[in-house]
Structures are given as C-alpha cells and as structure tokens.
Coordinates of N, CA, C and O in Angstrom, one line a residue:
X1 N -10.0 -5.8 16.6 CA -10.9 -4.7 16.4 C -10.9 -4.2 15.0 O -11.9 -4.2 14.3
X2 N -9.7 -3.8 14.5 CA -9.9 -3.1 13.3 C -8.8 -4.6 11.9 O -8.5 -4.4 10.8
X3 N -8.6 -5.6 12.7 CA -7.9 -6.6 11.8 C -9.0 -6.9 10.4 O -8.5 -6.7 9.2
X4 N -10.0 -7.1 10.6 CA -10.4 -7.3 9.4 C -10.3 -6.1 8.4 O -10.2 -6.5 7.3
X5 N -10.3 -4.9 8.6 CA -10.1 -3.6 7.4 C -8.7 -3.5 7.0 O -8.5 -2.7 6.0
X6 N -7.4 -4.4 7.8 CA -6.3 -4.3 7.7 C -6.3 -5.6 6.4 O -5.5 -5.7 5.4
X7 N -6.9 -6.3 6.7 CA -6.9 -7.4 5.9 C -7.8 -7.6 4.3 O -7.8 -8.5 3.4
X8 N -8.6 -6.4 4.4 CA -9.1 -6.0 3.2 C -8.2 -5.1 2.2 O -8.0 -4.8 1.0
X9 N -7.7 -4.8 3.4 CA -6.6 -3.6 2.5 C -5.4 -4.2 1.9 O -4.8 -3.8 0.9
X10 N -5.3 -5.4 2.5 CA -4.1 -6.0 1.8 C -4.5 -6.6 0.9 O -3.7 -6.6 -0.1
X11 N -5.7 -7.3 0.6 CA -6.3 -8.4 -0.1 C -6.6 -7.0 -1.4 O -6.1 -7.2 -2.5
X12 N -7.3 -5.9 -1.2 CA -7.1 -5.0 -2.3 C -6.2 -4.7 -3.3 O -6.4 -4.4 -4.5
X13 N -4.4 -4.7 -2.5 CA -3.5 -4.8 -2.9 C -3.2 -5.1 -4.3 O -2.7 -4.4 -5.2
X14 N -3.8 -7.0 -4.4 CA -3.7 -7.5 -5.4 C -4.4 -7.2 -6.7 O -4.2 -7.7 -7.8
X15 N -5.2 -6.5 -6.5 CA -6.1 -5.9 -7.7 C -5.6 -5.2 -9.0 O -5.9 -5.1 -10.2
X16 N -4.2 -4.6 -7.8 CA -3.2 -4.1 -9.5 C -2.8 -5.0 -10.5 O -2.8 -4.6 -11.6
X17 N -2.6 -5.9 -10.3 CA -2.2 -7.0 -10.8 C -3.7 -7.1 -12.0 O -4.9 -7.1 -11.8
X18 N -2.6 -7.1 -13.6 CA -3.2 -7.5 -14.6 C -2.7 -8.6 -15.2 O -1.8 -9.2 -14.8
X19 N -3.5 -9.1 -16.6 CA -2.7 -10.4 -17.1 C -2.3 -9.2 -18.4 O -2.9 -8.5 -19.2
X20 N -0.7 -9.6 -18.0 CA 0.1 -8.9 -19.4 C -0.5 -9.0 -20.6 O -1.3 -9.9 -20.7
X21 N -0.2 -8.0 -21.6 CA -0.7 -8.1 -23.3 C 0.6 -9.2 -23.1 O 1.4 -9.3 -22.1
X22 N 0.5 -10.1 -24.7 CA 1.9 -10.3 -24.9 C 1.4 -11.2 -26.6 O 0.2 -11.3 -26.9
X23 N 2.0 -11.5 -27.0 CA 2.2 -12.5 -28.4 C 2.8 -14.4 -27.6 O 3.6 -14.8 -26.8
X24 N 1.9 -14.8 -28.4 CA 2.0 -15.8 -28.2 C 3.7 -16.6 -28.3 O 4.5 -16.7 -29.2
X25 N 3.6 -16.9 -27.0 CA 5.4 -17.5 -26.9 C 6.4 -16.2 -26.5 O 7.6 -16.0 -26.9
X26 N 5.8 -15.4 -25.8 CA 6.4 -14.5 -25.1 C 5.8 -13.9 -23.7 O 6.1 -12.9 -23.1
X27 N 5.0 -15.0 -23.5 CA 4.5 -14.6 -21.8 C 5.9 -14.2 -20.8 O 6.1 -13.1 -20.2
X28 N 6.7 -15.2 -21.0 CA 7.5 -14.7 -19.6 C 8.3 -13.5 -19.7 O 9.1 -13.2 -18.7
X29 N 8.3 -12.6 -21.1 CA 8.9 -11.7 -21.7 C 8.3 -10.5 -20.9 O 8.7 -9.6 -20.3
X30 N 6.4 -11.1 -21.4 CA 5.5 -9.7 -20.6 C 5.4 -9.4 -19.2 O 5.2 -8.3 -18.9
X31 N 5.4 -10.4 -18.2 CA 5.3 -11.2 -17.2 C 6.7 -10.0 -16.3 O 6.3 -9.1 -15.6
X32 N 7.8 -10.2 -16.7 CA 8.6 -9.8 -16.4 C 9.0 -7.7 -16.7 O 9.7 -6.8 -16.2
X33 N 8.1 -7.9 -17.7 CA 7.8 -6.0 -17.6 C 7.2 -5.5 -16.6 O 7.1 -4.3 -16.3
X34 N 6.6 -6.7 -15.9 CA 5.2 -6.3 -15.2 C 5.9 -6.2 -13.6 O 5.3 -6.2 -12.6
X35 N 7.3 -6.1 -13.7 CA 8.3 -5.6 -12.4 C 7.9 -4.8 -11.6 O 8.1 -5.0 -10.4
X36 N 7.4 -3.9 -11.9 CA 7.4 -2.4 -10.9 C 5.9 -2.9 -10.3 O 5.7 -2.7 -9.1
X37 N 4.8 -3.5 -11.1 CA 3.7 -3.8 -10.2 C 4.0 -4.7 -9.1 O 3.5 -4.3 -8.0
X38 N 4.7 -6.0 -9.1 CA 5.4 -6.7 -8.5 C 6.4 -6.0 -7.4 O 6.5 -6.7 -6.4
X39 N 7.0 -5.0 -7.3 CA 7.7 -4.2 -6.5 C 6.8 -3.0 -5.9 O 7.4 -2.4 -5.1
X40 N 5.9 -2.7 -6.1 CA 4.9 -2.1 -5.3 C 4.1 -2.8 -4.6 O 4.0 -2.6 -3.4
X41 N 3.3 -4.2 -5.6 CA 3.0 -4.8 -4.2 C 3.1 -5.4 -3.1 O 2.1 -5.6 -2.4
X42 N 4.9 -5.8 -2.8 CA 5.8 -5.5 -1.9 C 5.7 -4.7 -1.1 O 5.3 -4.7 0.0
X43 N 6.1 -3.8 -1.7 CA 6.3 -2.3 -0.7 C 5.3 -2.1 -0.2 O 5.5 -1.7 1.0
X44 N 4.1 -2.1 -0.4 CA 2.8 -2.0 0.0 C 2.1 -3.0 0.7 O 1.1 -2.6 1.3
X45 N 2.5 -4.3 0.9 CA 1.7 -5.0 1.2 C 2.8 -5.2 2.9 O 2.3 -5.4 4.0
X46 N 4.1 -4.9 2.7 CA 5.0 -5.1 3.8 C 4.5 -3.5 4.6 O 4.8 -3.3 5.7
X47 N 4.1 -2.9 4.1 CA 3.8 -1.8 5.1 C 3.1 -1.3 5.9 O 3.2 -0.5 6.8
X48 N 1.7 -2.2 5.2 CA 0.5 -2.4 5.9 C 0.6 -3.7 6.9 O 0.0 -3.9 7.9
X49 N 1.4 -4.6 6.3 CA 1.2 -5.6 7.4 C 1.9 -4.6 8.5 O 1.1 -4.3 9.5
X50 N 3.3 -4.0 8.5 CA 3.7 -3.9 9.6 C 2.9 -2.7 11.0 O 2.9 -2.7 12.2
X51 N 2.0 -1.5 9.6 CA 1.4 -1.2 10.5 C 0.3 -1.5 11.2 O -0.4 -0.7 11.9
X52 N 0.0 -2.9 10.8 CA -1.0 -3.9 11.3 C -0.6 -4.3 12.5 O -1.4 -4.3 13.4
X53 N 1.0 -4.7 12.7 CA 1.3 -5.9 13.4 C 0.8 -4.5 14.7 O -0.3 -4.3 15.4
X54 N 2.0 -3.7 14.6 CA 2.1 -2.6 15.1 C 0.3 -2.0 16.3 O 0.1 -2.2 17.5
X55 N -0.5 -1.3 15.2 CA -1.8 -1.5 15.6 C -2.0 -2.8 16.5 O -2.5 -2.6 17.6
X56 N -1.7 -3.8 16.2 CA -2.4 -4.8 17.1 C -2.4 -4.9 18.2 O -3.2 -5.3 19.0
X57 N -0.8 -4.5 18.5 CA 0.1 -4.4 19.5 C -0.6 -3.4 20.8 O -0.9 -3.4 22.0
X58 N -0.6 -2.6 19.5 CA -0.8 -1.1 20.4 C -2.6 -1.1 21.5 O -2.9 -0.8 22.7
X59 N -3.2 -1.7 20.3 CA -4.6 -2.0 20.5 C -4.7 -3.5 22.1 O -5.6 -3.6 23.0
X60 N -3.9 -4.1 21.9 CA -4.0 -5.2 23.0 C -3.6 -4.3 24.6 O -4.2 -4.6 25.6
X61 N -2.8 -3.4 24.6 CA -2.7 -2.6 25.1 C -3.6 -2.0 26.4 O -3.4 -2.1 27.6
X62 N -4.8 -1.3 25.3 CA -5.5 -0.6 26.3 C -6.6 -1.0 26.9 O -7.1 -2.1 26.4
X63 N -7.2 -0.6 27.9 CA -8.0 -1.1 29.0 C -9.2 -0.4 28.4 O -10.2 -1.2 28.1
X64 N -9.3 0.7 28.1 CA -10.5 0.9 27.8 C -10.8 2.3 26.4 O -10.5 3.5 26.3
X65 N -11.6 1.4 25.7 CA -11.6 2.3 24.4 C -13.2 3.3 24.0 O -14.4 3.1 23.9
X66 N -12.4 4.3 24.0 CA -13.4 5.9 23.8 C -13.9 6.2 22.8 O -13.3 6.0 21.7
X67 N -15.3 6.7 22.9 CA -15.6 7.2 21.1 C -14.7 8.1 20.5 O -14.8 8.4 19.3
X68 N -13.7 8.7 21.3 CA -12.0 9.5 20.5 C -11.5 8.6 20.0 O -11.1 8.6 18.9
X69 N -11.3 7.5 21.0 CA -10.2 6.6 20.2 C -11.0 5.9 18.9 O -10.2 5.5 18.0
X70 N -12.1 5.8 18.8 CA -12.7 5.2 17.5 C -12.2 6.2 16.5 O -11.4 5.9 15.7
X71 N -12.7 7.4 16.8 CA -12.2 8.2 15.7 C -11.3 8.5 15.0 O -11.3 8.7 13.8
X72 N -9.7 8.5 16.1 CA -8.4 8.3 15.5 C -8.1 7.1 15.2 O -6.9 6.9 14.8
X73 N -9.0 6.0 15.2 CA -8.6 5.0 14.9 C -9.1 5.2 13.5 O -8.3 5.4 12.5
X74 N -10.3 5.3 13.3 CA -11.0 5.7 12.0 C -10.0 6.5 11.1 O -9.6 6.1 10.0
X75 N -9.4 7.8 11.7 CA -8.5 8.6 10.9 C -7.6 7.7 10.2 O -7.6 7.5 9.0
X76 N -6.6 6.9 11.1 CA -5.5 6.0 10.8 C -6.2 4.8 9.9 O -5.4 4.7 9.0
X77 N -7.0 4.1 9.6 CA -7.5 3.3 8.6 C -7.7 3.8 7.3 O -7.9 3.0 6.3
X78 N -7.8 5.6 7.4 CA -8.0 6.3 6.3 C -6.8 6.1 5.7 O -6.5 5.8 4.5
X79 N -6.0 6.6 6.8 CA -4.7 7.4 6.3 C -3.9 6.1 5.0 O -3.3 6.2 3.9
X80 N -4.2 5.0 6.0 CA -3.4 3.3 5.6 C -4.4 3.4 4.2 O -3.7 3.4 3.1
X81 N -5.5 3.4 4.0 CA -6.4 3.3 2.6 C -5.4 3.8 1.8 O -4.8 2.9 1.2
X82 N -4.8 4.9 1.5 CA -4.5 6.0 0.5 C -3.1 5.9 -0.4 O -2.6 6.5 -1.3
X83 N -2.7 4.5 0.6 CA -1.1 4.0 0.5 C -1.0 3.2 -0.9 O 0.1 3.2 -1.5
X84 N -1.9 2.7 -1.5 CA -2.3 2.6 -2.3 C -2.1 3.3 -3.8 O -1.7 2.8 -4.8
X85 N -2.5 4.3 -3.6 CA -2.5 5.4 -4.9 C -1.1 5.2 -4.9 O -0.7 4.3 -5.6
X86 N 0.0 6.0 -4.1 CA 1.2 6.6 -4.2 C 2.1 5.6 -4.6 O 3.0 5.7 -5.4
X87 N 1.6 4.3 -3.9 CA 2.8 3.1 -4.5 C 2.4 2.9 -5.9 O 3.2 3.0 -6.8
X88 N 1.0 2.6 -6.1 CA 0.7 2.4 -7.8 C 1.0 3.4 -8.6 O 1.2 3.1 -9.8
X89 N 1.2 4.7 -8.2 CA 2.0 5.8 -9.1 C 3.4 5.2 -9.3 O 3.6 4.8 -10.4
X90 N 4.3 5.2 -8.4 CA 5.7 4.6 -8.5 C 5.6 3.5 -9.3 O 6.3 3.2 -10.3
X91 N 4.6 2.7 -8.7 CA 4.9 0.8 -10.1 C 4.5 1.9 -11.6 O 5.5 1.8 -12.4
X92 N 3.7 2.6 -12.0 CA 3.2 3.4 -13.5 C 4.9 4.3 -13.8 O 5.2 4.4 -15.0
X93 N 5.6 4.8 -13.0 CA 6.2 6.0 -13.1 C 7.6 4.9 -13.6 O 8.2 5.1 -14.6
X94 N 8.0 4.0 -12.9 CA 8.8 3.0 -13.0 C 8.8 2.1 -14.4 O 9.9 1.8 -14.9
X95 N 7.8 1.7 -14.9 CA 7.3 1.3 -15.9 C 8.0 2.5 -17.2 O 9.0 2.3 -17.9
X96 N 7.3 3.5 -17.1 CA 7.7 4.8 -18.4 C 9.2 5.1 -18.0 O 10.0 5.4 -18.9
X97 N 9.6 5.2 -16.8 CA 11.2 5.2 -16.6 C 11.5 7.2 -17.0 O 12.5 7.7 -17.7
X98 N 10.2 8.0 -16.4 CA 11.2 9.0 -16.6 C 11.4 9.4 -15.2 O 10.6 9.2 -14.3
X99 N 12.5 9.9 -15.1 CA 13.0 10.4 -13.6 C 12.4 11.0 -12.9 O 12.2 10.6 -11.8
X100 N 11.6 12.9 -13.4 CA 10.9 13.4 -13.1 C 9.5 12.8 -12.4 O 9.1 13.1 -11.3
X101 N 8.9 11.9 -13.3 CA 7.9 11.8 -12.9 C 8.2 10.3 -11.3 O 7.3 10.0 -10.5
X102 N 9.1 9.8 -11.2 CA 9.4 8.9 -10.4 C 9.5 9.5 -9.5 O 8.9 9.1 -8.5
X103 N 10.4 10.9 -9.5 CA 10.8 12.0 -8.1 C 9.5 12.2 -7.4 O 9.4 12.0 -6.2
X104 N 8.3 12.8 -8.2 CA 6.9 12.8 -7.9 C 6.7 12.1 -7.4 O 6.5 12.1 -6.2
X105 N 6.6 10.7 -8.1 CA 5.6 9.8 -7.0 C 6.3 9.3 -5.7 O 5.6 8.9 -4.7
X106 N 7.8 9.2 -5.8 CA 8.3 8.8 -5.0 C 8.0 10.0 -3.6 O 7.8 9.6 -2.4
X107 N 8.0 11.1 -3.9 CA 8.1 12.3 -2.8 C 6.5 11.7 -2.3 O 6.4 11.1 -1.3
X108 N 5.3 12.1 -3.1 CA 4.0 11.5 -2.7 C 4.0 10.5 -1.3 O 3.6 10.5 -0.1
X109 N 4.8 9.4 -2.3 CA 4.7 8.0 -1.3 C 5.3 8.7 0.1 O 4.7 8.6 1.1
X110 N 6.3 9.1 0.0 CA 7.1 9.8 1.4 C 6.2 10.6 2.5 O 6.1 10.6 3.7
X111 N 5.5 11.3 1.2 CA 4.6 12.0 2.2 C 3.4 11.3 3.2 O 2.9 11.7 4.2
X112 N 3.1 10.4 2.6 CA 1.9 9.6 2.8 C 2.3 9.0 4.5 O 1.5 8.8 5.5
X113 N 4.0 8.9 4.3 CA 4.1 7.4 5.6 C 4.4 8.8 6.4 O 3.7 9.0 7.3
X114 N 5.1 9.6 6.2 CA 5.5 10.6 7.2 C 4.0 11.2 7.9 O 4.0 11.5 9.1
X115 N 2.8 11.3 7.1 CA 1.7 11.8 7.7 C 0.9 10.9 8.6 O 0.0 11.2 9.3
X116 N 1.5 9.3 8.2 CA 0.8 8.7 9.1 C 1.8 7.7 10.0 O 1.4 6.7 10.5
X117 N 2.9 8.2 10.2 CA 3.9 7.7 11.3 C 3.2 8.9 12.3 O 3.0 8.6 13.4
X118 N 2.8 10.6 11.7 CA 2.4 11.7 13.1 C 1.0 11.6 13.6 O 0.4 12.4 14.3
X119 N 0.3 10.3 12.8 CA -1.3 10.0 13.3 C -0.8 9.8 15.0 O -1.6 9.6 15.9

C-alpha cells in the first residue's frame, strides 16, 4: 500500500550527497570530511527502512482498511518525510563541530522519532 512512498523517501535520502570541493590529488582528503553526511545517511536511511519493515507488518495485518485509517496512515508518511531535515541538520552541525548547535539538532532529531513512535 504505502511501499512505494517508503521507497521514495529513502531514494531522496541520497540527494544530500554532494561531490566535495577539493584540489587536485586530494579527493580522498575531501571525500572523507564529507563523514557526517555519510553518518546521517545511515541513521536515516536505517530508520526509515525499519519503520517500513514495521508498517508493512502492521499493514498485512488488517482485514479491512477505512478512510481513518488512510488518514493516519497519511499522517505517519508525513511524519517519516520530515526525518530528513533533523538528520541533515546533525550531518551540517557535525561538520562545524560546535556543541551548542549539535545539542539542537540532536534534541530536533529526538523529537521527531518520539512524535512519531506516538502516531
């Protein structure tokens, strides 16, 4: 039912992904700054799958689906869209390395799964 928007969302994932600045004969120098994007889209791509697998599960489930249940389902595809911003703040905040602003995005990102573990 909703696999294909689960699968756009991951496939979006990769869009953070830039080709580093760098000087010639120092790609794997720039390549490797480029860590915190590489570690967001990890964290991000493992969390949507899981609450994919999850959904799928849940969805094989039921016998018969309601114009309610479109809607909460609709809500929760929202919610999963947004996971997005908060991780790519963390890969940006990680990158400049100040603590302050990492505590932010990290709290963000917290908030994001806690609001949608109570969908």
């Amino acid at each position: 039912m909703s696999d294909g928007m689960f699968a756009i969302l991951i496939t979006i994932l990769v869009l953070d992904f830039k080709l580093p600045d760098y000087q010639e004969g120092h790609l794997f120098e720039a390549m490797l700054k480029q860590w915190p994007i590489l570690l967001a889209y990890v964290v991000s791509f493992l969390y949507i799958g899981t609450l994919w697998l999850f959904h799928h599960d849940f969805f094989s489930t039921i016998a018969r689906i309601t114009p309610m249940l479109n809607v909460i389902n609709l809500l929760v595809i929202f919610s999963i869209t947004l996971i997005n911003y908060p991780t790519a703040l963390i890969s940006e905040t990680l990158a400049k390395a100040n603590p302050v602003d990492i505590r932010t995005a990290v709290c963000l990102c917290g908030h994001c799964a806690v609001y949608q573990l109570h969908i």
